Structures are given as structure tokens and as C-alpha cells.
PDB file of C-alpha atoms in Angstrom:
ATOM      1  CA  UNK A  16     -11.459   4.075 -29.818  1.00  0.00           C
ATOM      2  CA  UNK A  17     -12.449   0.653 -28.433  1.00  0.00           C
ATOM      3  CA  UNK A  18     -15.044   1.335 -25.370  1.00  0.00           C
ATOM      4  CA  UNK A  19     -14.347  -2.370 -24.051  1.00  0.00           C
ATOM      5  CA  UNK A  20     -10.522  -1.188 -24.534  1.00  0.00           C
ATOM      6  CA  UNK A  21     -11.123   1.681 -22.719  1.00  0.00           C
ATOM      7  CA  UNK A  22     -13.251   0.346 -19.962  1.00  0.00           C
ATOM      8  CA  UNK A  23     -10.333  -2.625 -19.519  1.00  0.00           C
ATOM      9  CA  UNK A  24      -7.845   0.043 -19.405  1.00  0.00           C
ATOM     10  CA  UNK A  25      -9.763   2.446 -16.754  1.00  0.00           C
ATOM     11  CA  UNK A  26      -8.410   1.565 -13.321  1.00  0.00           C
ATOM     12  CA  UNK A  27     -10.765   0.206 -10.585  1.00  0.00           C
ATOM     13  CA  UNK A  28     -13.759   2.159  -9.332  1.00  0.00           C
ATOM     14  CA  UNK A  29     -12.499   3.516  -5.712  1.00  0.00           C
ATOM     15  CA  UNK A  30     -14.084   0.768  -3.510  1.00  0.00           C
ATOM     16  CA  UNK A  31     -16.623   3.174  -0.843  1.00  0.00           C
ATOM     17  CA  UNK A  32     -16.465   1.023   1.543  1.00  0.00           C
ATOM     18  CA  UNK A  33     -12.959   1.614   2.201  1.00  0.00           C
ATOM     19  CA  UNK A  34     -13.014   5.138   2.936  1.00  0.00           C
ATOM     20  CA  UNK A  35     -14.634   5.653   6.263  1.00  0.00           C
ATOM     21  CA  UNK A  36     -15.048   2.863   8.414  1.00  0.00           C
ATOM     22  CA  UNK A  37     -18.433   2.532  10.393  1.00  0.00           C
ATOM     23  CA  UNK A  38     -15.939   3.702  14.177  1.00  0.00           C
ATOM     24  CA  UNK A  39     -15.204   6.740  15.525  1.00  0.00           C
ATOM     25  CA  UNK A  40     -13.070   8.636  12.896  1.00  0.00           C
ATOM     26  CA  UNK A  41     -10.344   9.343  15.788  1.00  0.00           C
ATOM     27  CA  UNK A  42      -9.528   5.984  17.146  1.00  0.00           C
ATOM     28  CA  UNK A  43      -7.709   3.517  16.896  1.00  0.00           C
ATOM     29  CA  UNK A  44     -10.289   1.088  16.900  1.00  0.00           C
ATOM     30  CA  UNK A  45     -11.208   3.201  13.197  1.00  0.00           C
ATOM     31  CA  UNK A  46      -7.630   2.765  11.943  1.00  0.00           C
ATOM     32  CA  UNK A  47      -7.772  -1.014  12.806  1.00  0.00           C
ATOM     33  CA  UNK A  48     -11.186  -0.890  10.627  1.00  0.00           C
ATOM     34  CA  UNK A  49      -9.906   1.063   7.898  1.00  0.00           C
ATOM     35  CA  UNK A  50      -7.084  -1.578   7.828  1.00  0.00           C
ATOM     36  CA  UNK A  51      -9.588  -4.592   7.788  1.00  0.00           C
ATOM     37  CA  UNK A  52     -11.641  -3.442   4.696  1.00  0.00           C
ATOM     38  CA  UNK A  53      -8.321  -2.339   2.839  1.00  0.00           C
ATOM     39  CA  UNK A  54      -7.186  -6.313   3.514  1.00  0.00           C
ATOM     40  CA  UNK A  55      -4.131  -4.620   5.630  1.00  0.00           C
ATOM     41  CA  UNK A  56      -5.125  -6.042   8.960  1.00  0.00           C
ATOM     42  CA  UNK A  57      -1.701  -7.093   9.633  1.00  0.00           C
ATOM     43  CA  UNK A  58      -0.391  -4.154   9.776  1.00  0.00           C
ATOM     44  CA  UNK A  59      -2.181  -2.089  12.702  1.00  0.00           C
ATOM     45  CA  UNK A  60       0.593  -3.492  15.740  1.00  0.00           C
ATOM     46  CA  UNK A  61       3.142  -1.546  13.726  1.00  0.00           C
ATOM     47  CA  UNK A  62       1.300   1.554  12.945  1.00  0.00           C
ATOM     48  CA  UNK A  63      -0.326   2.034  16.702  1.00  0.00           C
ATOM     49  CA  UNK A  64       3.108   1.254  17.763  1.00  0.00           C
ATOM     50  CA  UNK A  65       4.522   4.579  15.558  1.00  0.00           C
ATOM     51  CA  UNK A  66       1.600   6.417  16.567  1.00  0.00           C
ATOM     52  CA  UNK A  67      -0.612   6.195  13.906  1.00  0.00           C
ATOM     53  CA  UNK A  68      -4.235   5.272  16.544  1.00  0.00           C
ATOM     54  CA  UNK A  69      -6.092   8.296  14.391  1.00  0.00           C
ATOM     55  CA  UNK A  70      -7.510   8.192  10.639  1.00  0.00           C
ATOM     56  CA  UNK A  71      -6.672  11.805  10.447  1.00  0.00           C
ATOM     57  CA  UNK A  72      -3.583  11.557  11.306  1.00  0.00           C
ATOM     58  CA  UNK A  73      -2.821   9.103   8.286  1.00  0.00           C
ATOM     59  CA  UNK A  74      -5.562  10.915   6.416  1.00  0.00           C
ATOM     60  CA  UNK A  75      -3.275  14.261   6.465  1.00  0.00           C
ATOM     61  CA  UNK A  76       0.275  12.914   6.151  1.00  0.00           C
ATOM     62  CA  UNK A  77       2.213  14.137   3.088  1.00  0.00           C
ATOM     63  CA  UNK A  78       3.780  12.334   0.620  1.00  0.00           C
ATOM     64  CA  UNK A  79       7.247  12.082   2.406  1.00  0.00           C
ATOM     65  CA  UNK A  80       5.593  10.914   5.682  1.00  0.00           C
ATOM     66  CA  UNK A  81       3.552   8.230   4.401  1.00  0.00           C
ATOM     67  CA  UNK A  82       6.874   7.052   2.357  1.00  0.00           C
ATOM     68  CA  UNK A  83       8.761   6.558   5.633  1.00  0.00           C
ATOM     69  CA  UNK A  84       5.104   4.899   7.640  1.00  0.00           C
ATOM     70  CA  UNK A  85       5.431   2.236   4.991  1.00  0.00           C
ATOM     71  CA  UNK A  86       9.022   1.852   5.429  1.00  0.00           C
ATOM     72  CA  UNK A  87       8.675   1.961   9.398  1.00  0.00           C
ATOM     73  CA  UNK A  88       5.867  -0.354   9.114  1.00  0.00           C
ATOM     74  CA  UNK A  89       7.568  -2.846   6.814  1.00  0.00           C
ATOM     75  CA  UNK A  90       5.167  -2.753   4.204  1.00  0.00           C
ATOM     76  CA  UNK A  91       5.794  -4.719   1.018  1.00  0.00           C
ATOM     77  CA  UNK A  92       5.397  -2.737  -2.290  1.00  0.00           C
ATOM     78  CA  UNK A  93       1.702  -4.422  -3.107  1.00  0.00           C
ATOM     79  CA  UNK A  94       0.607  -3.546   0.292  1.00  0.00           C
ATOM     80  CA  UNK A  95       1.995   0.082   0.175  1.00  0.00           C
ATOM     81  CA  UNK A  96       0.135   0.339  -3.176  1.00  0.00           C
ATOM     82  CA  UNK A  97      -3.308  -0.361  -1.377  1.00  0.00           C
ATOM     83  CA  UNK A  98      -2.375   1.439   1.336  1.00  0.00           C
ATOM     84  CA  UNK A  99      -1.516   4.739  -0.726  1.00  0.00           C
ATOM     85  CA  UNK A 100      -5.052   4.175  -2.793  1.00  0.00           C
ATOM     86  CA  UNK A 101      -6.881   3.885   0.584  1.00  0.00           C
ATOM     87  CA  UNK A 102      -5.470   7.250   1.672  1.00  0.00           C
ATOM     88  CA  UNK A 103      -6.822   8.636  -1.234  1.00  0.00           C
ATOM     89  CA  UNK A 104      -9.621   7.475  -0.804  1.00  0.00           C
ATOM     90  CA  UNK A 105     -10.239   8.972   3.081  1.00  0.00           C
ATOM     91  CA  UNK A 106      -8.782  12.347   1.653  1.00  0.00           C
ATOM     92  CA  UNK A 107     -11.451  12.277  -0.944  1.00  0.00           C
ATOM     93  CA  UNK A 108     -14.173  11.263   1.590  1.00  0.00           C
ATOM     94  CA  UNK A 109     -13.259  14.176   3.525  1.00  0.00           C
ATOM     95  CA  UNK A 110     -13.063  17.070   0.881  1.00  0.00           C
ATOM     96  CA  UNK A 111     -16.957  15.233   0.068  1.00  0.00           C
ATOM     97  CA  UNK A 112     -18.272  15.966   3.473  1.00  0.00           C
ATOM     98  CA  UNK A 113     -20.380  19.032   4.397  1.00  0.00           C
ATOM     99  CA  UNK A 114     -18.903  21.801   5.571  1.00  0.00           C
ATOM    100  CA  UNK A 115     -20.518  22.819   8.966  1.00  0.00           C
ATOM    101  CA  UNK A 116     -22.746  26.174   8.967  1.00  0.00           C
TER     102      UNK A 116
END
């Protein structure tokens, strides 16, 4: 096989940046972060309006829940796309941290 082929092929490198914004996990203030660096800014009103002021919150919704946030929310399918990824990216960030002794 190619390598270039395969490298063009690969999908994008998680950005790390995006998984846990510099805030408080727990706030809203994080969420609104978390938003920012995913380019999804626009967004926040509508979430802290349905509740969603808490990254672990969003971090732990299931599939079926986050399916009806990005209906709620109004989210076109690009958006919800980037939104899923990011998701994925905070559940990954947490199953990477320490576990306390």
C-alpha cells in the first residue's frame, strides 16, 4: 500500500486542545470554553438554556441524549459532527487521567 495514500486517508489527529479547556471542569464558564476551541461558540445560549452548564454532564450523555441536545440545540449536521468528535475527545481525556490513590 501507498503510505501517502494511507496517511491522506487517516482521519485528523484528535486536536488536544479541545478536550479540556483551561476552567473549572464543572462550569459553565468550561462548557462555554470547550465550545470556543471546538469553533461552536454559538451554541452555548441554547445548551445552558437545556441545562447543559457542566462538561460532565455532556461528557457522560449517551448516544440517544446527545442525538436529541443537537436537535434541541438546533445544530446543523457539520456542527453536530464537531460536536460528536469533541465529546470523544473529553471522554478520552477522562479515561487518560489518573485514577486517585
Amino acid at each position: 500500500p501507498d503510505p501517502a495514500a494511507a496517511a491522506a486517508a487517516a482521519p485528523p489527529a484528535p486536536a488536544p486542545a479541545a478536550a479540556v479547556p483551561a476552567a473549572e471542569k464543572n462550569t459553565a464558564e468550561a462548557v462555554e470554553q470547550w465550545l470556543s476551541l471546538l469553533r461552536l461558540e454559538k451554541h452555548f445560549p441554547a445548551l445552558l438554556e437545556q441545562g447543559y452548564d457542566d462538561l460532565a454532564i455532556l461528557r457522560d450523555a449517551d448516544a440517544e441524549e446527545i442525538g436529541a441536545i443537537i436537535k434541541v440545540v438546533g445544530m446543523p449536521r457539520g456542527h453536530a459532527k464537531v460536536f460528536i468528535r469533541g465529546l470523544l475527545q473529553l471522554a478520552e481525556a477522562k479515561n487518560a487521567e489518573p485514577v486517585p490513590a
